[in-house]
Tab-separated table of C-alpha atoms and ligand atoms in Angstrom:
chain	number	residue	atom	x	y	z
R	1	MET	CA	15.784	1.712	-34.849
R	2	SER	CA	13.193	4.494	-34.552
R	3	ARG	CA	13.142	6.271	-31.391
R	4	SER	CA	9.234	5.820	-29.719
R	5	LYS	CA	7.987	9.458	-28.890
R	6	VAL	CA	5.965	9.834	-25.762
R	7	THR	CA	4.170	13.311	-25.289
R	8	VAL	CA	3.536	14.954	-21.623
R	9	VAL	CA	0.860	16.849	-20.887
R	10	GLY	CA	1.247	19.538	-18.456
R	11	ALA	CA	4.396	21.371	-18.184
R	12	GLY	CA	4.424	21.625	-14.306
R	13	ASN	CA	5.837	19.844	-11.925
R	14	VAL	CA	5.032	16.714	-12.547
R	15	GLY	CA	5.299	16.465	-16.764
R	16	ALA	CA	7.912	18.657	-16.750
R	17	THR	CA	10.396	16.602	-14.874
R	18	ALA	CA	8.813	13.357	-15.826
R	19	ALA	CA	9.733	14.392	-19.650
R	20	GLN	CA	13.720	15.069	-18.207
R	21	ARG	CA	14.035	11.863	-16.928
R	22	ILE	CA	12.408	10.057	-19.986
R	23	PHE	CA	14.873	12.200	-21.426
R	24	ASP	CA	17.676	11.393	-19.782
R	25	LYS	CA	17.006	7.583	-20.327
R	26	GLY	CA	17.446	8.500	-23.945
R	27	TYR	CA	15.094	5.232	-25.962
R	28	ALA	CA	11.958	7.709	-26.543
R	29	ASP	CA	11.243	11.453	-28.433
R	30	VAL	CA	9.030	13.526	-26.130
R	31	VAL	CA	6.610	16.340	-26.789
R	32	LEU	CA	5.801	18.632	-23.535
R	33	VAL	CA	2.458	20.607	-24.908
R	34	ASP	CA	1.070	23.171	-22.021
R	35	ILE	CA	-1.731	25.767	-22.452
R	36	VAL	CA	1.360	28.111	-21.186
R	37	ASP	CA	2.451	30.111	-24.264
R	38	GLY	CA	6.406	29.091	-23.892
R	39	LEU	CA	6.895	27.350	-20.886
R	40	PRO	CA	6.866	24.341	-22.945
R	41	GLN	CA	9.054	25.399	-25.659
R	42	GLY	CA	11.108	26.987	-22.643
R	43	LYS	CA	11.434	23.675	-20.194
R	44	ALA	CA	11.725	21.112	-23.199
R	45	LEU	CA	14.393	23.395	-24.736
R	46	ASP	CA	16.627	23.947	-21.469
R	47	ILE	CA	16.162	19.624	-20.921
R	48	LEU	CA	16.880	19.367	-24.583
R	49	GLU	CA	20.391	21.627	-23.982
R	50	SER	CA	21.167	19.152	-20.804
R	51	GLY	CA	21.572	15.675	-23.290
R	52	PRO	CA	25.366	17.649	-24.328
R	53	VAL	CA	26.346	16.791	-21.105
R	54	SER	CA	24.230	14.023	-19.667
R	55	GLY	CA	24.670	11.994	-23.028
R	56	SER	CA	21.146	11.579	-24.354
R	57	ASP	CA	20.829	12.132	-28.196
R	58	ALA	CA	16.648	11.988	-27.342
R	59	SER	CA	14.662	14.612	-29.054
R	60	ILE	CA	12.282	16.842	-27.092
R	61	VAL	CA	10.312	19.775	-28.185
R	62	GLY	CA	7.903	21.776	-26.232
R	63	ALA	CA	4.044	23.031	-27.775
R	64	ASN	CA	0.780	24.559	-27.262
R	65	SER	CA	-1.190	22.116	-29.510
R	66	TYR	CA	-1.202	19.474	-30.565
R	67	GLU	CA	0.608	18.796	-34.309
R	68	GLU	CA	3.820	17.350	-32.714
R	69	THR	CA	2.004	14.718	-30.913
R	70	ALA	CA	1.218	12.750	-33.757
R	71	GLY	CA	1.915	8.857	-33.443
R	72	SER	CA	2.580	8.692	-30.248
R	73	ASP	CA	3.320	5.694	-28.098
R	74	VAL	CA	2.623	6.975	-24.886
R	75	VAL	CA	0.337	10.037	-23.966
R	76	VAL	CA	0.555	10.468	-19.848
R	77	ILE	CA	-1.896	13.430	-18.890
R	78	THR	CA	-0.647	16.018	-16.193
R	79	SER	CA	-3.185	19.108	-17.058
R	80	GLY	CA	-4.736	20.257	-13.613
R	81	ILE	CA	-4.404	21.931	-10.924
R	82	ALA	CA	-2.344	20.175	-8.149
R	83	ARG	CA	-3.580	20.903	-5.081
R	84	LYS	CA	-2.536	23.061	-1.858
R	85	PRO	CA	-2.815	22.520	2.585
R	86	GLY	CA	-6.053	22.304	3.495
R	87	MET	CA	-7.404	20.673	-0.492
R	88	SER	CA	-8.855	16.883	-0.422
R	89	ARG	CA	-7.384	15.590	-4.116
R	90	ASP	CA	-11.625	14.944	-4.983
R	91	ASP	CA	-11.804	19.087	-4.719
R	92	LEU	CA	-9.965	19.195	-7.677
R	93	LEU	CA	-12.498	16.970	-9.694
R	94	LEU	CA	-14.787	19.132	-11.750
R	95	THR	CA	-11.570	22.060	-13.028
R	96	ASN	CA	-9.420	19.036	-14.010
R	97	MET	CA	-12.471	17.067	-15.528
R	98	LYS	CA	-12.647	19.798	-18.104
R	99	ILE	CA	-8.958	20.067	-18.430
R	100	VAL	CA	-8.963	16.689	-18.883
R	101	THR	CA	-12.357	16.623	-20.916
R	102	SER	CA	-10.503	18.681	-23.891
R	103	VAL	CA	-6.789	17.292	-23.503
R	104	VAL	CA	-8.176	13.527	-24.571
R	105	ASN	CA	-9.959	15.258	-26.911
R	106	GLU	CA	-6.988	17.191	-28.304
R	107	VAL	CA	-4.425	14.131	-28.082
R	108	VAL	CA	-7.255	11.224	-29.855
R	109	ALA	CA	-6.731	13.060	-32.767
R	110	GLN	CA	-3.297	13.260	-33.078
R	111	SER	CA	-2.450	9.872	-31.808
R	112	PRO	CA	-5.682	7.487	-32.234
R	113	ASP	CA	-3.122	4.179	-31.266
R	114	THR	CA	-1.815	5.500	-28.217
R	115	ILE	CA	-1.870	4.365	-24.766
R	116	LEU	CA	-3.280	6.984	-22.409
R	117	MET	CA	-2.002	7.163	-19.356
R	118	PRO	CA	-3.821	10.065	-16.932
R	119	VAL	CA	-1.919	10.974	-13.738
R	120	THR	CA	-3.931	14.609	-13.089
R	121	ASN	CA	-5.931	13.730	-9.568
R	122	PRO	CA	-8.513	12.935	-8.544
R	123	LEU	CA	-6.796	10.248	-10.596
R	124	ASP	CA	-9.275	7.458	-10.374
R	125	ALA	CA	-12.372	9.832	-11.885
R	126	MET	CA	-10.126	11.626	-14.123
R	127	ALA	CA	-9.128	7.866	-16.020
R	128	GLN	CA	-12.722	7.116	-16.474
R	129	ARG	CA	-13.353	10.298	-18.088
R	130	ALA	CA	-10.184	9.877	-20.389
R	131	TYR	CA	-11.661	6.166	-21.409
R	132	GLN	CA	-15.027	7.581	-21.842
R	133	VAL	CA	-14.146	10.708	-23.776
R	134	SER	CA	-11.373	8.891	-26.124
R	135	GLY	CA	-13.579	5.793	-26.676
R	136	PHE	CA	-10.103	3.667	-26.776
R	137	PRO	CA	-10.640	0.262	-25.152
R	138	LYS	CA	-9.847	-0.555	-22.276
R	139	GLN	CA	-6.861	-1.497	-22.608
R	140	ARG	CA	-5.745	1.513	-23.578
R	141	VAL	CA	-6.090	3.526	-20.892
R	142	VAL	CA	-4.508	3.501	-17.604
R	143	GLY	CA	-3.950	5.584	-14.930
R	144	MET	CA	-0.375	6.474	-12.947
R	145	ALA	CA	-0.611	6.431	-8.902
R	146	GLY	CA	-0.567	2.882	-7.159
R	147	ILE	CA	3.240	2.248	-7.961
R	148	LEU	CA	4.024	6.497	-6.395
R	149	ASP	CA	1.728	5.078	-3.228
R	150	THR	CA	3.527	1.708	-2.704
R	151	ALA	CA	6.650	3.620	-3.236
R	152	ARG	CA	5.769	5.041	-0.402
R	153	PHE	CA	5.076	2.501	1.357
R	154	ARG	CA	8.115	0.488	0.618
R	155	THR	CA	10.276	3.610	1.376
R	156	PHE	CA	8.498	3.285	5.150
R	157	LEU	CA	8.666	0.077	5.554
R	158	ALA	CA	12.662	0.457	4.445
R	159	MET	CA	13.493	2.928	7.513
R	160	GLU	CA	11.463	0.814	9.799
R	161	LEU	CA	13.270	-1.914	8.864
R	162	ASP	CA	16.425	-0.638	7.895
R	163	VAL	CA	16.697	-3.016	4.892
R	164	SER	CA	16.762	-1.968	1.158
R	165	VAL	CA	13.552	-0.385	-0.960
R	166	GLU	CA	14.082	-2.853	-3.218
R	167	SER	CA	14.188	-6.053	-0.635
R	168	ILE	CA	10.353	-4.769	0.306
R	169	ASP	CA	7.704	-5.945	-2.146
R	170	ALA	CA	4.021	-4.508	-1.694
R	171	TRP	CA	1.027	-3.934	-3.075
R	172	VAL	CA	-1.917	-0.658	-2.088
R	173	LEU	CA	-4.636	-0.871	-4.014
R	174	GLY	CA	-7.981	0.769	-4.166
R	175	GLY	CA	-8.974	4.639	-4.993
R	176	HIS	CA	-6.044	7.163	-4.631
R	177	GLY	CA	-7.467	8.794	-2.457
R	178	ASP	CA	-7.354	8.639	2.057
R	179	SER	CA	-9.448	4.941	1.190
R	180	MET	CA	-6.206	3.856	-0.519
R	181	VAL	CA	-5.597	-0.090	0.480
R	182	PRO	CA	-1.798	-0.574	1.899
R	183	VAL	CA	-2.734	-4.089	1.287
R	184	VAL	CA	-0.701	-5.415	4.461
R	185	GLY	CA	-1.410	-9.399	3.859
R	186	SER	CA	0.615	-9.090	0.533
R	187	THR	CA	3.515	-7.497	1.499
R	188	ILE	CA	6.673	-9.344	2.061
R	189	ALA	CA	10.461	-7.476	3.481
R	190	GLY	CA	13.114	-10.087	1.732
R	191	GLY	CA	10.318	-13.119	1.501
R	192	GLN	CA	9.003	-12.381	4.744
R	193	PRO	CA	5.488	-11.434	6.004
R	194	VAL	CA	6.116	-7.980	6.997
R	195	SER	CA	3.301	-8.592	10.213
R	196	LYS	CA	5.665	-10.870	11.419
R	197	LEU	CA	8.314	-8.758	11.287
R	198	ILE	CA	6.425	-5.040	12.656
R	199	PRO	CA	4.835	-4.431	15.293
R	200	LYS	CA	0.710	-4.003	14.840
R	201	ASP	CA	0.948	-0.480	16.321
R	202	ARG	CA	4.200	0.036	14.055
R	203	LEU	CA	2.622	-1.058	11.011
R	204	ASP	CA	-0.705	0.851	11.306
R	205	ALA	CA	1.362	3.729	12.176
R	206	ILE	CA	2.940	3.152	8.635
R	207	VAL	CA	0.035	2.550	6.715
R	208	LYS	CA	-1.689	5.427	7.824
R	209	ARG	CA	0.989	7.988	6.779
R	210	THR	CA	1.281	5.923	3.225
R	211	GLN	CA	-2.456	7.500	2.939
R	212	ASP	CA	-1.788	10.482	3.814
R	213	GLY	CA	1.892	10.782	1.780
R	214	GLY	CA	0.710	13.116	-0.504
R	215	ALA	CA	-0.609	15.349	1.722
R	216	GLU	CA	2.168	14.969	4.110
R	217	ILE	CA	3.975	16.497	0.939
R	218	VAL	CA	1.355	19.388	-0.360
R	219	ASN	CA	1.898	20.788	3.747
R	220	TYR	CA	5.790	20.424	3.380
R	221	LEU	CA	5.513	22.390	0.042
R	222	LYS	CA	2.032	24.373	0.547
R	223	THR	CA	1.640	25.711	-3.131
R	224	GLY	CA	1.544	22.423	-4.677
R	225	SER	CA	1.961	18.728	-4.835
R	226	ALA	CA	4.494	16.119	-5.181
R	227	TYR	CA	6.302	15.586	-8.098
R	228	TYR	CA	10.144	13.475	-8.030
R	229	ALA	CA	8.321	10.215	-6.466
R	230	PRO	CA	4.789	10.879	-9.063
R	231	SER	CA	7.659	11.270	-11.932
R	232	ALA	CA	9.416	8.031	-11.245
R	233	ALA	CA	5.959	6.583	-10.833
R	234	ILE	CA	5.787	7.654	-14.888
R	235	VAL	CA	8.691	5.992	-15.800
R	236	GLN	CA	8.374	3.456	-14.758
R	237	MET	CA	4.971	2.552	-16.496
R	238	VAL	CA	6.281	4.309	-19.652
R	239	GLU	CA	9.213	1.689	-19.745
R	240	SER	CA	6.972	-1.341	-18.951
R	241	ILE	CA	4.454	-0.040	-21.854
R	242	LEU	CA	7.055	1.074	-24.711
R	243	PHE	CA	10.023	-2.335	-23.308
R	244	ASP	CA	6.831	-4.740	-23.611
R	245	LYS	CA	8.327	-5.789	-19.968
R	246	LYS	CA	4.926	-7.065	-18.583
R	247	GLN	CA	5.828	-5.904	-15.413
R	248	ILE	CA	2.641	-6.973	-13.316
R	249	LEU	CA	2.425	-3.278	-11.514
R	250	PRO	CA	-0.458	-1.556	-9.237
R	251	CYS	CA	-1.749	0.749	-11.849
R	252	THR	CA	-5.675	1.971	-12.284
R	253	ALA	CA	-7.348	0.127	-15.148
R	254	TYR	CA	-10.576	0.093	-16.057
R	255	LEU	CA	-12.541	-3.408	-13.686
R	256	ASP	CA	-15.341	-5.273	-16.028
R	257	GLY	CA	-16.308	-7.705	-12.612
R	258	GLU	CA	-12.494	-8.206	-11.568
R	259	TYR	CA	-12.196	-7.912	-7.586
R	260	GLY	CA	-16.271	-7.706	-8.138
R	261	ILE	CA	-16.072	-4.513	-9.747
R	262	ASP	CA	-18.108	-3.477	-12.795
R	263	GLY	CA	-17.064	-0.329	-15.090
R	264	LEU	CA	-14.897	1.525	-13.575
R	265	PHE	CA	-11.604	2.894	-12.958
R	266	VAL	CA	-9.539	1.479	-9.578
R	267	GLY	CA	-6.295	0.603	-8.225
R	268	VAL	CA	-5.169	-2.987	-9.173
R	269	PRO	CA	-2.440	-5.038	-10.197
R	270	VAL	CA	-1.624	-4.860	-13.913
R	271	LYS	CA	0.296	-6.405	-16.219
R	272	LEU	CA	1.192	-3.716	-18.714
R	273	GLY	CA	2.998	-4.287	-21.269
R	274	ASP	CA	2.829	-3.125	-25.029
R	275	GLY	CA	-0.611	-3.528	-25.052
R	276	GLY	CA	-1.135	-1.551	-22.620
R	277	VAL	CA	-3.317	-3.715	-19.680
R	278	GLU	CA	-2.897	-6.703	-20.454
R	279	GLU	CA	-4.029	-8.398	-17.749
R	280	ILE	CA	-5.899	-7.407	-14.309
R	281	VAL	CA	-3.844	-9.871	-11.630
R	282	GLU	CA	-6.564	-10.749	-9.185
R	283	PHE	CA	-5.140	-11.708	-5.917
R	284	ASP	CA	-6.631	-12.971	-2.909
R	285	LEU	CA	-7.522	-10.582	-0.841
R	286	THR	CA	-8.604	-11.554	3.446
R	287	SER	CA	-12.484	-10.324	3.861
R	288	ASP	CA	-10.913	-7.073	5.201
R	289	GLU	CA	-8.906	-6.356	2.514
R	290	SER	CA	-11.612	-7.438	0.076
R	291	ALA	CA	-13.850	-5.414	1.584
R	292	ALA	CA	-11.924	-1.715	1.890
R	293	LEU	CA	-10.923	-2.179	-1.248
R	294	GLN	CA	-15.204	-2.487	-1.958
R	295	ARG	CA	-15.280	0.644	0.121
R	296	SER	CA	-12.275	2.943	-2.287
R	297	ALA	CA	-13.989	1.855	-5.181
R	298	ASP	CA	-17.459	2.825	-3.772
R	299	ALA	CA	-15.939	6.814	-3.232
R	300	VAL	CA	-14.575	7.379	-6.890
R	301	ARG	CA	-17.357	5.650	-8.436
R	302	GLU	CA	-18.876	8.526	-5.569
R	303	LEU	CA	-17.011	10.943	-7.908
R	304	VAL	CA	-17.513	9.441	-11.324
R	305	GLU	CA	-21.612	10.607	-10.458
R	306	VAL	CA	-20.405	13.840	-9.616
R	307	MET	CA	-18.691	13.825	-13.490
R	308	ASP	CA	-21.853	12.506	-14.607
R	309	ASN	CA	-23.770	14.883	-13.471
R	310	ALA	CA	-22.095	17.806	-13.742
R	311	GLY	CA	-22.268	17.222	-18.115
R	312	GLY	CA	-19.364	18.188	-20.146
X	1	APR	N1	-3.806	22.168	-21.054
X	1	APR	C1	-2.773	21.642	-21.239
X	1	APR	N2	-1.938	21.878	-20.045
X	1	APR	C2	-2.889	22.277	-18.965
X	1	APR	C3	-3.852	22.840	-19.380
X	1	APR	C4	-4.599	22.573	-20.548
X	1	APR	N3	-5.899	22.657	-20.568
X	1	APR	N4	-4.593	23.091	-18.411
X	1	APR	C5	-3.720	23.566	-17.306
X	1	APR	N5	-2.578	22.886	-17.777
X	1	APR	C6	-1.012	22.613	-17.269
X	1	APR	C7	-1.250	24.102	-16.557
X	1	APR	O1	-0.476	25.330	-17.204
X	1	APR	C8	0.373	23.884	-15.811
X	1	APR	O2	1.870	23.926	-16.727
X	1	APR	O3	-0.463	21.841	-16.405
X	1	APR	C9	0.284	21.827	-15.526
X	1	APR	C10	0.230	21.881	-13.887
X	1	APR	O4	0.979	21.506	-13.250
X	1	APR	P1	1.493	21.784	-12.041
X	1	APR	O5	-0.043	22.987	-12.028
X	1	APR	O6	2.594	21.776	-11.439
X	1	APR	O7	0.734	20.717	-11.228
X	1	APR	P2	1.920	19.752	-11.065
X	1	APR	O8	2.036	18.878	-9.862
X	1	APR	O9	2.046	18.937	-11.966
X	1	APR	O10	0.428	18.562	-11.153
X	1	APR	C11	0.042	17.790	-12.294
X	1	APR	O11	-0.892	15.877	-11.509
X	1	APR	O12	-0.078	14.946	-9.558
X	1	APR	C12	-1.480	15.547	-10.518
X	1	APR	O13	-2.744	16.479	-8.625
X	1	APR	C13	-1.600	16.916	-9.786
X	1	APR	O14	-4.065	17.647	-10.798
X	1	APR	C14	-2.346	17.220	-10.537
X	1	APR	C15	-1.550	17.217	-11.859
């Protein structure tokens, strides 16, 4: 059986770490692409040379062009600039829009049947852009954000309750920004709603810390943004697609009326399989949660309008 093929565009912190994680698992050959001469080649060779020790027989190559990426099953897009302290994800909008536009054009020419996984921020707007530029059906563009936001939420809830992170089932929906929506009503620990286990003021603080989770890391790092948790989240999505696991995961998907949102990428529960987004799962939200999701979608729509007005 031949291995799957995964391309990762952007050999920076998020891209190279995702490439390393996928290579380590051994089930996919990896192509790492970056605009900087030598960077993807050097990192790919370094990762390849870890294979004899880690036990991976997969291949990984680096390139500054796209020929090597032909026929990829999944293309993860991490190219772009990252946040520095004091910047919001939205501050990256127009720079990253241009990068994502050119990258998607190149990728699609080589892999017309691939599944695109934008990761570059601001994520929801970049997914919208990738969808517009690729001309792909909505099922084959799916952004990574919700698993990361949810992982942060689960980490903080597990710390609070002193239980395994695996015992926490949580959902964070909406745009990947300040208005993201940790859905407390659907968040349970060992079968019990967390709202019954954690006092309201503590739970509110955990929700806030989740919403600010990216900034917390940026403030520590100062020169860039998070990449270990983001790359782990990428790998979970890649696996659900390559192995057709049909996991239901919070991902950024194109909504066609679901949740009352039309024509926009927003984070929602998605059934993710080898067809990409196979279903949007509609939760019963409380009226507060539903209103928060609409506000979050409005924030995404504003960014999309700025992009549309900027052209390019
Ligand atoms: N084509 C290919 N690669 C590009 C291009 C391009 N047109 N433009 C920039 N890049 C590359 C850069 O050369 C760099 O190596 O993208 C890489 C980005 O890496 P980092 O600066 O380390 O950023 P990273 O932390 O990986 O974040 C990338 O993901 O999580 C988001 O907000 C984050 O938008 C940011 C993206």
